[in-house]
């Protein structure tokens, strides 16, 4: 007998027990008498049988009690990016409460993407990134498992998604600063269609920014227009959501005449990098420059000064996302949730200019 082709029935026959008893030895050992259990396990060891195929058993049961979380970013993104880390903390809390496992699925390697999606033992997928991840969505659909995207796309309204009202949230952020008397603004953007970074004209930003960042830019401009500040009056710099590109943007902005008194950052990560750069160059936040972020990550509350931000309802997003998979509660249409202004110490009235 070839060991690699051994089946549970072979072990049961060799041990002189029924296949049901042999199955219980591996899956419910407490219901089998000790002497029978030891005999079956001994025969299994002698034959080289390591136990039933867990994957097959789970698939036959129709549920594996685990959720796959996939992104088009490297796996390190789940641990390094403050927003992804905060969201995963909330998803983990919901899964802990329901006794559900989490499988992180790498979508970075395109050659292995199909294998990673098709072989994941999960009941469904939470997709952190959709824009630019068309293949990820297509493969997930082919698995015919429930899935939910945590961003609203403008290319395929049929993708079930939970997102944010980015235009309204960004407008509220800009209005907060304008109400404090600021009239010299700069936008630090993320999520470009390409890899470029640097200053952008408003028209270029509309073409080049991905939909989330484009909507936030539109929201900023919409609110500032009510205060007589036009798009052309607000420098916008693309960043890679990292320290070097944020530093480069600020070097340019503050080397120019009439530098901004208020920074509109499209992520808390960018805002925190900006505050570090400003402090290192001798600018006081918020006395010289006010900074507002977007996301509501835990690090925003512990920064010095605390970061004013537009907080996402991460706990609610996580609850709805997990329910979409476990309870077959996928929304009939894409949902846009509101964000909340959290005022802390990084914003204050504009200094005299």
CSV table of C-alpha atoms in Angstrom, one decimal:
chain,number,residue,atom,x,y,z
A,1,UNK,CA,0.0,0.0,0.0
A,2,UNK,CA,1.4,3.4,-0.9
A,3,UNK,CA,1.4,5.7,2.1
A,4,UNK,CA,0.6,8.8,0.2
A,5,UNK,CA,-2.7,7.1,-0.9
A,6,UNK,CA,-3.8,6.0,2.5
A,7,UNK,CA,-7.4,6.7,3.5
A,8,UNK,CA,-9.2,6.6,6.8
A,9,UNK,CA,-11.0,3.5,5.7
A,10,UNK,CA,-7.6,1.7,5.4
A,11,UNK,CA,-6.7,2.6,9.0
A,12,UNK,CA,-10.2,1.5,10.2
A,13,UNK,CA,-9.9,-1.9,8.4
A,14,UNK,CA,-6.4,-2.5,9.7
A,15,UNK,CA,-7.5,-1.7,13.3
A,16,UNK,CA,-10.7,-3.7,13.1
A,17,UNK,CA,-13.0,-0.8,13.8
A,18,UNK,CA,-15.7,1.0,11.8
A,19,UNK,CA,-14.8,4.0,9.7
A,20,UNK,CA,-17.0,6.1,12.0
A,21,UNK,CA,-15.0,5.0,15.1
A,22,UNK,CA,-11.8,5.7,13.3
A,23,UNK,CA,-13.1,9.2,12.4
A,24,UNK,CA,-14.0,9.9,16.0
A,25,UNK,CA,-10.5,9.0,17.1
A,26,UNK,CA,-9.2,12.0,15.1
A,27,UNK,CA,-12.1,14.4,15.4
A,28,UNK,CA,-13.8,13.5,18.7
A,29,UNK,CA,-11.3,11.4,20.7
A,30,UNK,CA,-13.2,11.9,23.9
A,31,UNK,CA,-16.1,9.7,22.8
A,32,UNK,CA,-13.8,6.7,22.0
A,33,UNK,CA,-12.6,4.2,24.7
A,34,UNK,CA,-9.0,4.7,25.5
A,35,UNK,CA,-7.8,1.3,24.4
A,36,UNK,CA,-9.6,1.6,21.1
A,37,UNK,CA,-8.2,5.1,20.6
A,38,UNK,CA,-4.7,4.0,21.3
A,39,UNK,CA,-5.0,1.0,18.9
A,40,UNK,CA,-6.2,3.1,16.1
A,41,UNK,CA,-3.6,5.8,16.6
A,42,UNK,CA,-0.9,3.1,16.8
A,43,UNK,CA,-2.0,1.5,13.5
A,44,UNK,CA,-2.2,4.9,11.9
A,45,UNK,CA,1.4,5.6,13.0
A,46,UNK,CA,2.6,2.3,11.7
A,47,UNK,CA,0.9,2.8,8.3
A,48,UNK,CA,2.2,6.4,8.1
A,49,UNK,CA,-1.3,7.9,8.1
A,50,UNK,CA,-1.3,11.5,9.5
A,51,UNK,CA,-5.0,12.1,9.9
A,52,UNK,CA,-8.0,13.1,7.7
A,53,UNK,CA,-7.7,15.8,5.1
A,54,UNK,CA,-8.8,18.9,7.1
A,55,UNK,CA,-9.4,20.9,4.0
A,56,UNK,CA,-11.7,18.3,2.5
A,57,UNK,CA,-13.6,17.9,5.7
A,58,UNK,CA,-14.1,21.7,6.1
A,59,UNK,CA,-15.2,22.1,2.5
A,60,UNK,CA,-17.7,19.3,2.9
A,61,UNK,CA,-19.1,21.0,6.0
A,62,UNK,CA,-19.8,24.1,3.8
A,63,UNK,CA,-18.1,26.5,6.3
A,64,UNK,CA,-14.6,26.9,7.6
A,65,UNK,CA,-15.3,29.7,10.1
A,66,UNK,CA,-12.6,32.0,8.8
A,67,UNK,CA,-12.5,35.3,6.8
A,68,UNK,CA,-9.9,36.2,4.2
A,69,UNK,CA,-8.6,39.7,4.2
A,70,UNK,CA,-6.8,40.7,1.0
A,71,UNK,CA,-5.1,43.9,-0.3
A,72,UNK,CA,-3.1,44.7,-3.4
A,73,UNK,CA,-0.4,46.0,-1.0
A,74,UNK,CA,2.4,43.9,0.4
A,75,UNK,CA,1.5,41.9,3.5
A,76,UNK,CA,3.6,44.3,5.6
A,77,UNK,CA,1.0,46.9,4.8
A,78,UNK,CA,-1.3,45.3,7.4
A,79,UNK,CA,1.2,45.9,10.1
A,80,UNK,CA,3.0,49.1,9.0
A,81,UNK,CA,0.2,51.4,7.9
A,82,UNK,CA,-1.7,53.0,10.8
A,83,UNK,CA,-5.1,52.9,9.1
A,84,UNK,CA,-4.8,49.2,8.0
A,85,UNK,CA,-3.5,48.3,11.5
A,86,UNK,CA,-6.4,50.1,13.2
A,87,UNK,CA,-9.0,48.6,10.9
A,88,UNK,CA,-7.6,45.1,11.4
A,89,UNK,CA,-7.7,45.6,15.1
A,90,UNK,CA,-11.4,46.3,14.8
A,91,UNK,CA,-12.0,43.3,12.4
A,92,UNK,CA,-10.1,41.1,14.8
A,93,UNK,CA,-12.2,42.2,17.8
A,94,UNK,CA,-15.4,41.3,15.9
A,95,UNK,CA,-13.9,38.0,14.8
A,96,UNK,CA,-12.8,37.2,18.4
A,97,UNK,CA,-16.4,37.8,19.6
A,98,UNK,CA,-17.7,35.3,17.0
A,99,UNK,CA,-14.9,32.8,17.3
A,100,UNK,CA,-13.9,33.4,13.7
A,101,UNK,CA,-10.4,33.1,12.3
A,102,UNK,CA,-8.7,35.6,9.9
A,103,UNK,CA,-6.4,34.7,7.0
A,104,UNK,CA,-4.3,37.4,5.4
A,105,UNK,CA,-4.1,36.9,1.7
A,106,UNK,CA,-1.2,38.3,-0.3
A,107,UNK,CA,-2.2,39.9,-3.6
A,108,UNK,CA,1.1,41.6,-4.2
A,109,UNK,CA,2.6,38.8,-6.3
A,110,UNK,CA,0.4,38.7,-9.4
A,111,UNK,CA,1.9,35.3,-10.6
A,112,UNK,CA,0.6,33.6,-7.4
A,113,UNK,CA,-2.5,35.7,-6.9
A,114,UNK,CA,-4.9,33.2,-8.4
A,115,UNK,CA,-3.4,30.4,-6.3
A,116,UNK,CA,-3.6,32.5,-3.1
A,117,UNK,CA,-7.3,33.4,-3.6
A,118,UNK,CA,-8.4,30.0,-4.8
A,119,UNK,CA,-6.6,28.0,-2.1
A,120,UNK,CA,-7.6,30.2,0.9
A,121,UNK,CA,-9.7,28.2,3.3
A,122,UNK,CA,-12.2,31.0,4.1
A,123,UNK,CA,-15.9,31.7,4.0
A,124,UNK,CA,-15.5,34.9,2.2
A,125,UNK,CA,-13.2,37.9,1.6
A,126,UNK,CA,-12.8,41.4,2.9
A,127,UNK,CA,-11.0,43.4,0.2
A,128,UNK,CA,-9.1,46.5,1.5
A,129,UNK,CA,-8.3,47.9,-1.9
A,130,UNK,CA,-10.4,47.7,-5.0
A,131,UNK,CA,-9.1,50.5,-7.3
A,132,UNK,CA,-6.2,49.1,-9.2
A,133,UNK,CA,-7.2,45.6,-8.0
A,134,UNK,CA,-9.5,44.5,-10.8
A,135,UNK,CA,-7.9,41.1,-11.0
A,136,UNK,CA,-8.3,40.6,-7.3
A,137,UNK,CA,-12.0,41.4,-7.6
A,138,UNK,CA,-12.4,39.1,-10.6
A,139,UNK,CA,-10.7,36.2,-8.9
A,140,UNK,CA,-12.7,36.7,-5.7
A,141,UNK,CA,-15.9,36.7,-7.7
A,142,UNK,CA,-14.9,33.4,-9.4
A,143,UNK,CA,-14.6,31.8,-6.0
A,144,UNK,CA,-18.4,32.4,-5.7
A,145,UNK,CA,-17.9,33.3,-2.0
A,146,UNK,CA,-19.3,36.4,-0.3
A,147,UNK,CA,-16.9,39.4,-0.5
A,148,UNK,CA,-17.1,43.0,0.5
A,149,UNK,CA,-14.8,45.9,-0.5
A,150,UNK,CA,-13.9,48.6,2.1
A,151,UNK,CA,-13.9,51.4,-0.4
A,152,UNK,CA,-16.3,52.8,-2.9
A,153,UNK,CA,-15.3,52.5,-6.5
A,154,UNK,CA,-16.5,54.6,-9.4
A,155,UNK,CA,-15.8,52.0,-12.0
A,156,UNK,CA,-18.1,49.1,-10.9
A,157,UNK,CA,-21.1,49.9,-8.8
A,158,UNK,CA,-21.9,46.2,-8.7
A,159,UNK,CA,-19.0,45.6,-6.3
A,160,UNK,CA,-20.5,45.3,-2.8
A,161,UNK,CA,-18.7,47.9,-0.8
A,162,UNK,CA,-18.7,49.8,2.4
A,163,UNK,CA,-16.9,53.2,2.1
A,164,UNK,CA,-16.9,56.7,3.2
A,165,UNK,CA,-18.5,60.0,2.2
A,166,UNK,CA,-15.1,61.4,1.4
A,167,UNK,CA,-16.4,64.6,-0.2
A,168,UNK,CA,-18.5,65.6,2.8
A,169,UNK,CA,-15.7,64.6,5.2
A,170,UNK,CA,-13.0,66.6,3.4
A,171,UNK,CA,-15.3,69.6,3.1
A,172,UNK,CA,-15.9,69.5,6.9
A,173,UNK,CA,-12.1,69.4,7.5
A,174,UNK,CA,-11.5,72.4,5.3
A,175,UNK,CA,-14.4,74.3,6.7
A,176,UNK,CA,-13.0,73.7,10.3
A,177,UNK,CA,-9.7,75.4,9.3
A,178,UNK,CA,-11.4,78.2,7.3
A,179,UNK,CA,-13.7,79.0,10.3
A,180,UNK,CA,-10.5,79.5,12.3
A,181,UNK,CA,-9.5,82.2,9.9
A,182,UNK,CA,-7.0,80.3,7.7
A,183,UNK,CA,-6.9,81.4,4.1
A,184,UNK,CA,-3.5,80.0,3.0
A,185,UNK,CA,-3.8,76.2,2.6
A,186,UNK,CA,-1.9,73.3,1.1
A,187,UNK,CA,-3.1,69.8,0.4
A,188,UNK,CA,-0.9,66.7,0.9
A,189,UNK,CA,-2.5,64.0,-1.3
A,190,UNK,CA,-2.2,60.2,-1.6
A,191,UNK,CA,-3.2,57.4,-3.9
A,192,UNK,CA,-2.1,58.5,-7.4
A,193,UNK,CA,-2.8,56.5,-10.5
A,194,UNK,CA,0.9,56.3,-11.1
A,195,UNK,CA,4.1,56.4,-8.9
A,196,UNK,CA,4.9,60.1,-9.4
A,197,UNK,CA,5.0,62.6,-6.5
A,198,UNK,CA,5.2,66.3,-6.4
A,199,UNK,CA,3.3,69.5,-7.1
A,200,UNK,CA,0.1,69.1,-9.2
A,201,UNK,CA,-2.2,71.5,-10.9
A,202,UNK,CA,-5.9,71.1,-9.9
A,203,UNK,CA,-6.8,69.6,-13.3
A,204,UNK,CA,-3.9,67.2,-13.1
A,205,UNK,CA,-5.0,66.1,-9.6
A,206,UNK,CA,-8.5,65.4,-10.9
A,207,UNK,CA,-7.0,63.2,-13.6
A,208,UNK,CA,-4.3,61.5,-11.7
A,209,UNK,CA,-5.6,60.9,-8.2
A,210,UNK,CA,-7.5,57.7,-7.5
A,211,UNK,CA,-11.1,58.1,-6.6
A,212,UNK,CA,-10.8,58.3,-2.8
A,213,UNK,CA,-8.2,61.0,-2.9
A,214,UNK,CA,-9.9,62.8,-5.8
A,215,UNK,CA,-13.1,63.0,-3.7
A,216,UNK,CA,-11.2,64.4,-0.8
A,217,UNK,CA,-9.6,67.0,-3.0
A,218,UNK,CA,-13.1,67.9,-4.4
A,219,UNK,CA,-14.4,68.2,-0.8
A,220,UNK,CA,-11.6,70.5,0.2
A,221,UNK,CA,-12.1,72.7,-2.8
A,222,UNK,CA,-15.9,72.8,-2.4
A,223,UNK,CA,-15.7,74.1,1.2
A,224,UNK,CA,-12.9,76.6,0.5
A,225,UNK,CA,-14.8,78.1,-2.4
A,226,UNK,CA,-17.4,79.3,0.1
A,227,UNK,CA,-14.6,81.4,1.8
A,228,UNK,CA,-13.3,82.9,-1.4
A,229,UNK,CA,-10.4,80.5,-1.8
A,230,UNK,CA,-10.2,79.1,-5.3
A,231,UNK,CA,-8.6,75.8,-6.4
A,232,UNK,CA,-5.7,77.6,-8.0
A,233,UNK,CA,-5.0,79.2,-4.6
A,234,UNK,CA,-4.4,75.9,-2.9
A,235,UNK,CA,-1.2,74.1,-3.7
A,236,UNK,CA,-1.6,70.3,-3.9
A,237,UNK,CA,1.3,68.0,-3.6
A,238,UNK,CA,1.1,64.3,-4.3
A,239,UNK,CA,2.9,62.0,-1.8
A,240,UNK,CA,3.5,58.3,-1.5
A,241,UNK,CA,2.1,58.3,2.0
A,242,UNK,CA,5.7,58.0,3.3
A,243,UNK,CA,8.1,60.3,5.1
A,244,UNK,CA,10.5,61.1,2.2
A,245,UNK,CA,7.7,62.3,-0.1
A,246,UNK,CA,6.0,64.3,2.6
A,247,UNK,CA,9.3,65.9,3.6
A,248,UNK,CA,9.9,66.8,-0.1
A,249,UNK,CA,6.5,68.4,-0.5
A,250,UNK,CA,6.9,70.5,2.7
A,251,UNK,CA,10.4,71.6,1.7
A,252,UNK,CA,8.9,73.0,-1.5
A,253,UNK,CA,5.8,74.5,0.1
A,254,UNK,CA,7.7,76.4,2.8
A,255,UNK,CA,10.5,77.6,0.5
A,256,UNK,CA,7.9,79.5,-1.5
A,257,UNK,CA,6.6,83.0,-0.7
A,258,UNK,CA,3.5,83.0,1.5
A,259,UNK,CA,3.7,79.5,2.8
A,260,UNK,CA,0.6,77.8,4.1
A,261,UNK,CA,-0.8,78.4,7.6
A,262,UNK,CA,-2.9,75.2,7.3
A,263,UNK,CA,-2.2,71.7,6.0
A,264,UNK,CA,-5.0,69.5,4.7
A,265,UNK,CA,-3.5,66.0,4.9
A,266,UNK,CA,-5.4,63.1,3.2
A,267,UNK,CA,-4.3,60.6,5.9
A,268,UNK,CA,-3.3,60.7,9.5
A,269,UNK,CA,0.0,59.1,8.6
A,270,UNK,CA,0.8,62.1,6.3
A,271,UNK,CA,-0.3,64.5,8.9
A,272,UNK,CA,1.9,63.0,11.5
A,273,UNK,CA,4.9,63.1,9.2
A,274,UNK,CA,4.1,66.7,8.4
A,275,UNK,CA,4.0,67.6,12.1
A,276,UNK,CA,7.4,65.9,12.6
A,277,UNK,CA,8.9,67.9,9.7
A,278,UNK,CA,7.4,71.2,11.0
A,279,UNK,CA,8.7,70.6,14.5
A,280,UNK,CA,12.2,69.9,13.1
A,281,UNK,CA,12.2,73.1,11.1
A,282,UNK,CA,11.1,75.2,14.1
A,283,UNK,CA,7.5,75.7,13.1
A,284,UNK,CA,5.1,75.5,16.1
A,285,UNK,CA,1.9,73.4,15.6
A,286,UNK,CA,-0.7,74.9,15.8
A,287,UNK,CA,0.6,78.4,16.6
A,288,UNK,CA,2.4,78.8,13.2
A,289,UNK,CA,0.8,76.0,11.2
A,290,UNK,CA,-2.4,74.1,11.8
A,291,UNK,CA,-2.6,70.4,10.6
A,292,UNK,CA,-5.6,68.2,10.1
A,293,UNK,CA,-5.6,64.6,9.1
A,294,UNK,CA,-8.0,62.0,7.9
A,295,UNK,CA,-8.7,58.5,9.3
A,296,UNK,CA,-8.8,58.7,13.1
A,297,UNK,CA,-6.0,56.2,13.9
A,298,UNK,CA,-4.9,55.7,17.5
A,299,UNK,CA,-1.6,57.4,16.9
A,300,UNK,CA,-3.5,60.7,16.2
A,301,UNK,CA,-4.7,60.8,19.8
A,302,UNK,CA,-1.3,60.2,21.3
A,303,UNK,CA,0.7,62.6,19.2
A,304,UNK,CA,2.0,65.8,20.7
A,305,UNK,CA,0.0,67.9,20.1
A,306,UNK,CA,-3.0,65.7,19.5
A,307,UNK,CA,-3.9,65.5,15.8
A,308,UNK,CA,-7.2,67.0,14.7
A,309,UNK,CA,-8.7,64.5,12.2
A,310,UNK,CA,-11.7,63.2,10.4
A,311,UNK,CA,-12.3,59.9,12.1
A,312,UNK,CA,-13.6,56.9,10.2
A,313,UNK,CA,-16.2,54.7,12.0
A,314,UNK,CA,-13.7,51.8,12.0
A,315,UNK,CA,-15.7,49.7,14.5
A,316,UNK,CA,-18.9,50.0,12.5
A,317,UNK,CA,-17.0,49.3,9.2
A,318,UNK,CA,-15.5,46.1,10.7
A,319,UNK,CA,-18.9,45.0,12.1
A,320,UNK,CA,-20.6,45.4,8.8
A,321,UNK,CA,-17.8,43.8,6.9
A,322,UNK,CA,-17.7,40.7,9.0
A,323,UNK,CA,-21.5,40.4,9.0
A,324,UNK,CA,-21.4,40.6,5.2
A,325,UNK,CA,-19.4,37.4,5.2
A,326,UNK,CA,-20.7,35.4,8.1
A,327,UNK,CA,-24.3,36.4,8.0
A,328,UNK,CA,-24.7,36.8,4.2
A,329,UNK,CA,-25.5,40.5,4.9
A,330,UNK,CA,-23.8,42.0,1.8
A,331,UNK,CA,-25.3,45.4,1.2
A,332,UNK,CA,-27.7,45.6,-1.8
A,333,UNK,CA,-25.9,48.8,-2.9
A,334,UNK,CA,-22.6,50.5,-2.0
A,335,UNK,CA,-22.8,52.3,1.4
A,336,UNK,CA,-21.1,55.6,2.2
A,337,UNK,CA,-20.6,56.1,5.9
A,338,UNK,CA,-20.1,59.5,7.5
A,339,UNK,CA,-16.8,60.5,9.2
A,340,UNK,CA,-16.6,62.6,12.4
A,341,UNK,CA,-14.5,65.7,13.1
A,342,UNK,CA,-12.3,65.1,16.1
A,343,UNK,CA,-10.8,68.5,17.2
A,344,UNK,CA,-7.5,68.2,19.1
A,345,UNK,CA,-4.5,70.4,19.6
A,346,UNK,CA,-3.0,70.5,16.1
A,347,UNK,CA,-5.5,73.2,14.8
A,348,UNK,CA,-5.9,76.7,16.1
A,349,UNK,CA,-6.8,80.2,14.8
A,350,UNK,CA,-4.7,81.5,11.9
A,351,UNK,CA,-1.6,83.5,12.9
A,352,UNK,CA,-1.4,87.1,11.5
A,353,UNK,CA,-0.1,86.9,7.9
